[in-house]
Amino acid sequence: GAGVSQSPSNKVTEKGKDVELRCDPISGHTALYWYRQSLGQGLEFLIYFQGNSAPDKSGLPSDRFSAERTGGSVSTLTIQRTQQEDSAVYLCASSSMVQGNSPLHFGNGTRLTVT
Amino acid sequence: QKEVEQNSGPLSVPEGAIASLNCTYSDRGSQSFFWYRQYSGKSPELIMFIYSNGDKEDGRFTAQLNKASQYVSLLIRDSQPSDSATYLCAGGTGGGNKLTFGTGTQLKVEL
């Protein structure tokens, strides 16, 4: 398929461990977003990549969170020393950003559970 | 002040009625607006987008934009139980700036 692909779909980890979440955007999409969504809550913006510009990291909740986007394509969100409050669904989305704002296309998310 | 605001609901409407979902935004530079539907446990999916003042219709859905009042709405005609979901409004200023989402309105269509 040509949609946004996220892996793993589910991740259970012990408190204090590091985790890496992967996002493969739609080919050719220059904009990539990471969001977090806790049960019954809205989308919490984490980080935004647009082309070769410096990423907007204003939503990262602490310095335990970081993200990279290599070659303008695949992105990895890393959470170090995970805490129970990090448990949530992590959603990745991409858009073409040809002009102005284009619609975001979301992946199916990674459900992270920290025990 | 939140940049994009929505009433969290739940908004309950009877089957067959018109559901009206509203969204206000604070940034007058916002140019593009999007409505997403999110079923419980699923990812958001795009319903409609609107860039110009006025109405835009697609099937049972109509998006309305009033830039002077900084107001966006989504009307769902002939509401069905399958329309029960959370509806997210998002706005963007373009120029490489990110979209901003509201917290969503939960819609319940009752039999």
Short mmCIF file of C-alpha atoms in Angstrom, two decimals, chain B residues 24 36 48 64 67 83 88 96 100-101:
data_model
loop_
_atom_site.label_atom_id
_atom_site.label_comp_id
_atom_site.label_asym_id
_atom_site.label_seq_id
_atom_site.Cartn_x
_atom_site.Cartn_y
_atom_site.Cartn_z
CA THR B 24 -13.06 28.56 16.12
CA TYR B 36 -11.04 14.60 10.44
CA MET B 48 -13.12 17.41 4.14
CA GLN B 64 -18.44 26.15 6.12
CA LYS B 67 -12.71 33.96 7.96
CA ASP B 83 -21.27 8.79 11.96
CA LEU B 88 -11.25 16.90 14.80
CA GLY B 96 5.65 25.48 5.83
CA THR B 100 -2.86 22.79 14.61
CA PHE B 101 -5.61 20.47 15.81
#
